[in-house]
Tab-separated table of C-alpha atoms and ligand atoms in Angstrom:
chain	number	residue	atom	x	y	z
A	1	MET	CA	95.910	107.293	81.312
A	2	GLN	CA	97.266	104.391	79.278
A	3	ILE	CA	100.628	102.859	78.954
A	4	LYS	CA	101.373	102.147	75.303
A	5	SER	CA	104.978	100.841	75.795
A	6	ALA	CA	107.012	99.939	78.535
A	7	LYS	CA	110.895	99.126	78.273
A	8	PHE	CA	113.648	98.383	80.640
A	9	PHE	CA	116.231	101.060	80.281
A	10	THR	CA	118.924	100.624	82.860
A	11	SER	CA	120.229	99.765	86.283
A	12	ALA	CA	122.020	102.426	88.419
A	13	LYS	CA	124.098	101.850	91.737
A	14	GLY	CA	123.088	105.237	93.258
A	15	ALA	CA	122.232	108.710	92.618
A	16	SER	CA	125.559	109.402	90.363
A	17	ASP	CA	124.985	106.953	87.754
A	18	CYS	CA	121.184	107.465	87.071
A	19	PRO	CA	120.160	108.235	83.514
A	20	THR	CA	120.902	111.994	82.719
A	21	TRP	CA	117.521	112.714	81.222
A	22	GLU	CA	114.786	115.166	82.191
A	23	LEU	CA	112.063	112.511	81.978
A	24	PRO	CA	109.575	112.581	85.065
A	25	GLU	CA	109.913	109.924	87.342
A	26	PHE	CA	107.819	108.049	89.574
A	27	ALA	CA	109.397	105.619	92.106
A	28	PHE	CA	108.417	102.803	93.917
A	29	ILE	CA	109.975	101.859	97.422
A	30	GLY	CA	108.881	99.973	100.307
A	31	ARG	CA	110.114	97.116	102.477
A	32	SER	CA	111.897	94.042	100.834
A	33	ASN	CA	109.130	91.647	99.459
A	34	VAL	CA	106.358	94.121	99.777
A	35	GLY	CA	105.526	93.666	96.215
A	36	LYS	CA	107.202	96.899	94.536
A	37	SER	CA	108.554	94.963	91.321
A	38	SER	CA	105.155	93.022	90.936
A	39	VAL	CA	103.064	96.333	91.176
A	40	ILE	CA	105.316	97.681	88.183
A	41	ASN	CA	104.436	94.430	86.261
A	42	MET	CA	100.745	94.736	87.132
A	43	ILE	CA	100.501	98.784	86.026
A	44	THR	CA	102.458	98.023	82.901
A	45	SER	CA	100.635	94.656	82.010
A	46	LYS	CA	104.081	93.277	81.465
A	47	LYS	CA	104.888	90.247	83.671
A	48	GLY	CA	108.594	89.867	83.488
A	49	LEU	CA	109.455	93.539	82.990
A	50	ALA	CA	110.733	93.875	86.612
A	51	LYS	CA	112.269	90.863	88.285
A	52	VAL	CA	109.922	89.497	91.022
A	53	SER	CA	110.998	86.924	93.544
A	54	SER	CA	109.782	85.465	96.850
A	55	THR	CA	113.270	85.755	98.374
A	56	PRO	CA	113.537	89.122	100.039
A	57	GLY	CA	116.268	91.420	98.708
A	58	LYS	CA	115.846	90.740	94.899
A	59	THR	CA	116.081	94.394	93.586
A	60	ARG	CA	119.425	95.469	94.531
A	61	MET	CA	119.786	98.511	92.127
A	62	LEU	CA	117.786	101.398	90.998
A	63	ASN	CA	115.962	100.075	87.863
A	64	PHE	CA	114.616	102.490	85.336
A	65	PHE	CA	111.917	101.645	82.717
A	66	VAL	CA	110.576	104.113	79.907
A	67	MET	CA	106.935	104.568	79.484
A	68	ASN	CA	105.381	105.813	76.247
A	69	GLU	CA	108.794	107.023	75.595
A	70	ASN	CA	108.346	110.115	77.791
A	71	TRP	CA	108.044	109.269	81.396
A	72	SER	CA	109.895	106.858	83.609
A	73	LEU	CA	109.050	104.386	86.232
A	74	VAL	CA	111.850	103.420	88.795
A	75	ASP	CA	111.909	100.228	90.870
A	76	LEU	CA	113.960	100.789	93.908
A	77	PRO	CA	115.617	98.248	96.202
A	78	GLY	CA	113.522	97.664	99.304
A	79	TYR	CA	114.503	98.803	102.758
A	80	GLY	CA	114.720	96.561	105.970
A	81	PHE	CA	116.762	93.945	104.276
A	82	ALA	CA	119.982	93.424	102.003
A	83	LYS	CA	122.027	90.247	101.380
A	84	GLY	CA	125.502	90.744	101.722
A	85	PRO	CA	127.872	92.402	104.219
A	86	ARG	CA	126.403	95.148	106.432
A	87	SER	CA	128.400	97.898	105.120
A	88	GLU	CA	126.545	97.191	101.792
A	89	LYS	CA	123.332	97.398	103.278
A	90	ILE	CA	123.955	100.698	104.597
A	91	ASP	CA	125.579	101.989	101.668
A	92	PHE	CA	122.679	100.919	99.796
A	93	ASN	CA	120.167	102.817	101.853
A	94	GLU	CA	122.233	105.658	101.599
A	95	GLN	CA	122.325	105.587	97.749
A	96	VAL	CA	118.471	105.346	97.607
A	97	GLY	CA	118.156	108.286	100.337
A	98	ASN	CA	120.725	110.413	97.862
A	99	TYR	CA	118.479	109.468	94.671
A	100	ILE	CA	115.258	110.704	96.474
A	101	GLU	CA	116.983	113.753	97.906
A	102	GLN	CA	118.814	114.799	94.820
A	103	ARG	CA	116.729	113.755	91.870
A	104	THR	CA	115.153	116.821	90.586
A	105	ASN	CA	112.886	115.045	87.855
A	106	LEU	CA	111.427	112.826	90.619
A	107	GLN	CA	107.803	113.641	90.587
A	108	MET	CA	106.257	111.300	93.071
A	109	MET	CA	106.991	108.427	95.345
A	110	PHE	CA	104.853	105.148	95.731
A	111	VAL	CA	105.443	103.976	99.071
A	112	LEU	CA	104.355	100.414	99.410
A	113	ILE	CA	102.953	98.936	102.719
A	114	ASP	CA	102.008	95.470	103.445
A	115	ALA	CA	98.157	95.575	103.824
A	116	ARG	CA	98.353	92.605	105.941
A	117	ARG	CA	100.006	94.111	108.884
A	118	GLU	CA	99.569	96.554	111.539
A	119	PRO	CA	101.872	99.809	111.246
A	120	GLN	CA	105.423	98.666	111.359
A	121	LYS	CA	107.985	101.053	112.795
A	122	ILE	CA	110.310	101.125	109.691
A	123	ASP	CA	107.365	102.208	107.430
A	124	ILE	CA	106.270	104.846	109.832
A	125	ALA	CA	110.268	106.000	110.205
A	126	PHE	CA	110.622	105.892	106.346
A	127	THR	CA	107.504	107.695	105.640
A	128	SER	CA	108.149	110.190	108.145
A	129	TRP	CA	111.767	110.932	106.598
A	130	LEU	CA	110.050	111.010	103.167
A	131	SER	CA	107.596	113.731	104.288
A	132	ALA	CA	110.465	115.961	105.507
A	133	THR	CA	112.268	115.760	102.147
A	134	GLY	CA	109.106	117.507	100.348
A	135	VAL	CA	108.937	114.565	97.480
A	136	PRO	CA	105.211	114.093	97.202
A	137	PHE	CA	104.020	110.502	97.830
A	138	THR	CA	101.168	108.263	97.472
A	139	LEU	CA	100.899	104.986	99.848
A	140	VAL	CA	99.801	101.809	98.393
A	141	PHE	CA	98.622	99.053	100.563
A	142	THR	CA	99.699	95.887	98.787
A	143	LYS	CA	98.524	92.112	98.665
A	144	THR	CA	95.098	92.769	99.350
A	145	ASP	CA	94.011	89.560	97.864
A	146	LYS	CA	95.268	87.492	100.911
A	147	GLN	CA	92.642	89.111	103.180
A	148	SER	CA	89.195	90.738	103.420
A	149	ALA	CA	88.705	94.199	102.583
A	150	ALA	CA	87.517	94.942	106.041
A	151	LYS	CA	91.109	93.861	107.344
A	152	THR	CA	92.832	96.055	104.340
A	153	THR	CA	90.521	99.014	105.337
A	154	ALA	CA	91.412	98.708	109.164
A	155	ASN	CA	95.402	98.419	108.757
A	156	ALA	CA	95.269	101.213	106.284
A	157	GLU	CA	93.403	103.438	108.727
A	158	LEU	CA	95.617	102.823	111.615
A	159	PHE	CA	98.890	103.473	109.382
A	160	LEU	CA	97.196	106.834	108.333
A	161	GLU	CA	96.120	107.802	111.983
A	162	THR	CA	99.996	106.594	113.234
A	163	LEU	CA	101.531	108.801	110.565
A	164	THR	CA	99.305	111.691	110.969
A	165	GLU	CA	100.111	111.501	114.678
A	166	ALA	CA	103.935	111.430	114.118
A	167	VAL	CA	104.412	113.975	111.452
A	168	GLY	CA	100.903	115.804	110.836
A	169	VAL	CA	100.673	114.276	107.202
A	170	ASP	CA	97.626	112.566	105.596
A	171	PRO	CA	98.824	111.217	102.235
A	172	ASN	CA	96.620	109.741	99.636
A	173	ALA	CA	96.348	105.992	99.924
A	174	ILE	CA	95.352	103.056	97.391
A	175	ALA	CA	94.480	99.480	98.061
A	176	SER	CA	96.315	97.157	95.710
A	177	SER	CA	96.835	93.641	94.451
A	178	SER	CA	99.201	92.474	91.860
A	179	LYS	CA	97.079	89.286	91.554
A	180	THR	CA	93.741	90.700	90.900
A	181	GLY	CA	95.001	94.210	89.246
A	182	ASP	CA	92.982	96.265	92.101
A	183	GLY	CA	94.606	99.449	92.269
A	184	ARG	CA	96.064	99.726	88.979
A	185	LYS	CA	93.444	102.479	87.770
A	186	GLU	CA	94.130	104.446	90.691
A	187	ILE	CA	97.833	104.288	90.598
A	188	LEU	CA	97.756	105.259	86.768
A	189	ALA	CA	95.352	108.112	87.353
A	190	ALA	CA	97.384	109.319	90.107
A	191	ILE	CA	100.742	109.509	87.673
A	192	GLY	CA	98.300	110.824	85.091
A	193	GLN	CA	97.377	113.642	87.228
A	194	VAL	CA	100.975	114.757	87.767
A	195	LEU	CA	101.718	114.330	84.145
A	196	ASP	CA	98.885	116.406	82.910
A	197	ALA	CA	99.398	119.090	85.553
B	1	LIG	P1	112.581	93.137	96.782
B	1	LIG	O1	112.774	93.524	95.247
B	1	LIG	O2	113.263	91.826	97.206
B	1	LIG	O3	112.599	94.328	97.753
B	1	LIG	O4	110.935	92.885	96.605
B	1	LIG	P2	109.676	93.674	95.940
B	1	LIG	O5	108.937	94.712	96.918
B	1	LIG	O6	110.068	93.982	94.591
B	1	LIG	O7	108.559	92.215	95.922
B	1	LIG	P3	108.275	91.330	94.624
B	1	LIG	O8	107.258	92.107	93.662
B	1	LIG	O9	109.481	90.585	94.059
B	1	LIG	O10	107.390	90.188	95.185
B	1	LIG	C1	107.450	89.592	96.448
B	1	LIG	C2	106.749	88.315	96.628
B	1	LIG	O11	105.317	88.516	96.773
B	1	LIG	C3	106.650	87.664	95.243
B	1	LIG	O12	106.599	86.153	95.485
B	1	LIG	C4	105.494	87.939	94.568
B	1	LIG	O13	104.813	87.009	93.855
B	1	LIG	C5	104.652	88.143	95.694
B	1	LIG	N1	103.450	89.200	95.719
B	1	LIG	C6	103.801	90.479	95.260
B	1	LIG	N2	102.660	91.139	95.187
B	1	LIG	C7	101.469	90.246	95.525
B	1	LIG	C8	100.096	90.528	95.517
B	1	LIG	O14	99.432	91.765	95.272
B	1	LIG	N3	99.378	89.459	95.647
B	1	LIG	C9	100.093	88.223	96.233
B	1	LIG	N4	99.330	87.118	96.580
B	1	LIG	N5	101.408	87.976	96.215
B	1	LIG	C10	102.186	89.054	95.822
B	2	LIG	MG1	111.977	94.179	93.643
């Protein structure tokens, strides 16, 4: 699986103004600041493609990128943080929820989890909700360069155990670092598998 071209296409506010194409889509979600935009830049090898910021809440819209002119990556706003009024925050999460529930060409979600933390309620709650939608998903444990591999493995195992206990699912999991490129091959292979199926 190779990315030969990666281009920004458009930003949408919600399900109603997304592109009308039928391209297979792969969307990235997770808490604000977990590294969604950074992972997109890492797997496309294009540093400034998705906007990255150390301030949480940078990505406020659904951003669509076209790969190899025939499939799409979507950078979603994070959950758990939004600047602005409370009503905007709620509306925003609802928009992302609508996108996930309604988008028929959405093939798979990558749910990003900070590898440095023990399972967080909000991540378990989101992943449980996502399981119920039936949209296939893969977990990506991010920022692994910041700690030992043993710590990453321990937190990932704990997360999977907690999720299995909560909703009885045991999704695939990938460890990644946007700094070192770890996980790039695995994420691209997961996408390639769906595209080739
Ligand atoms: P929002 O759009 O605000 O929800 O954030 P996001 O999930 O898109 O995170 P983003 O990619 O903007 O990264 C947030 C911060 O974490 C930035 O300062 C990144 O440089 C940093 N970061 C992201 N991934 C990694 C990583 O793998 N390793 C390290 N060391 N830093 C990372
Ligand atoms: Mg972002």
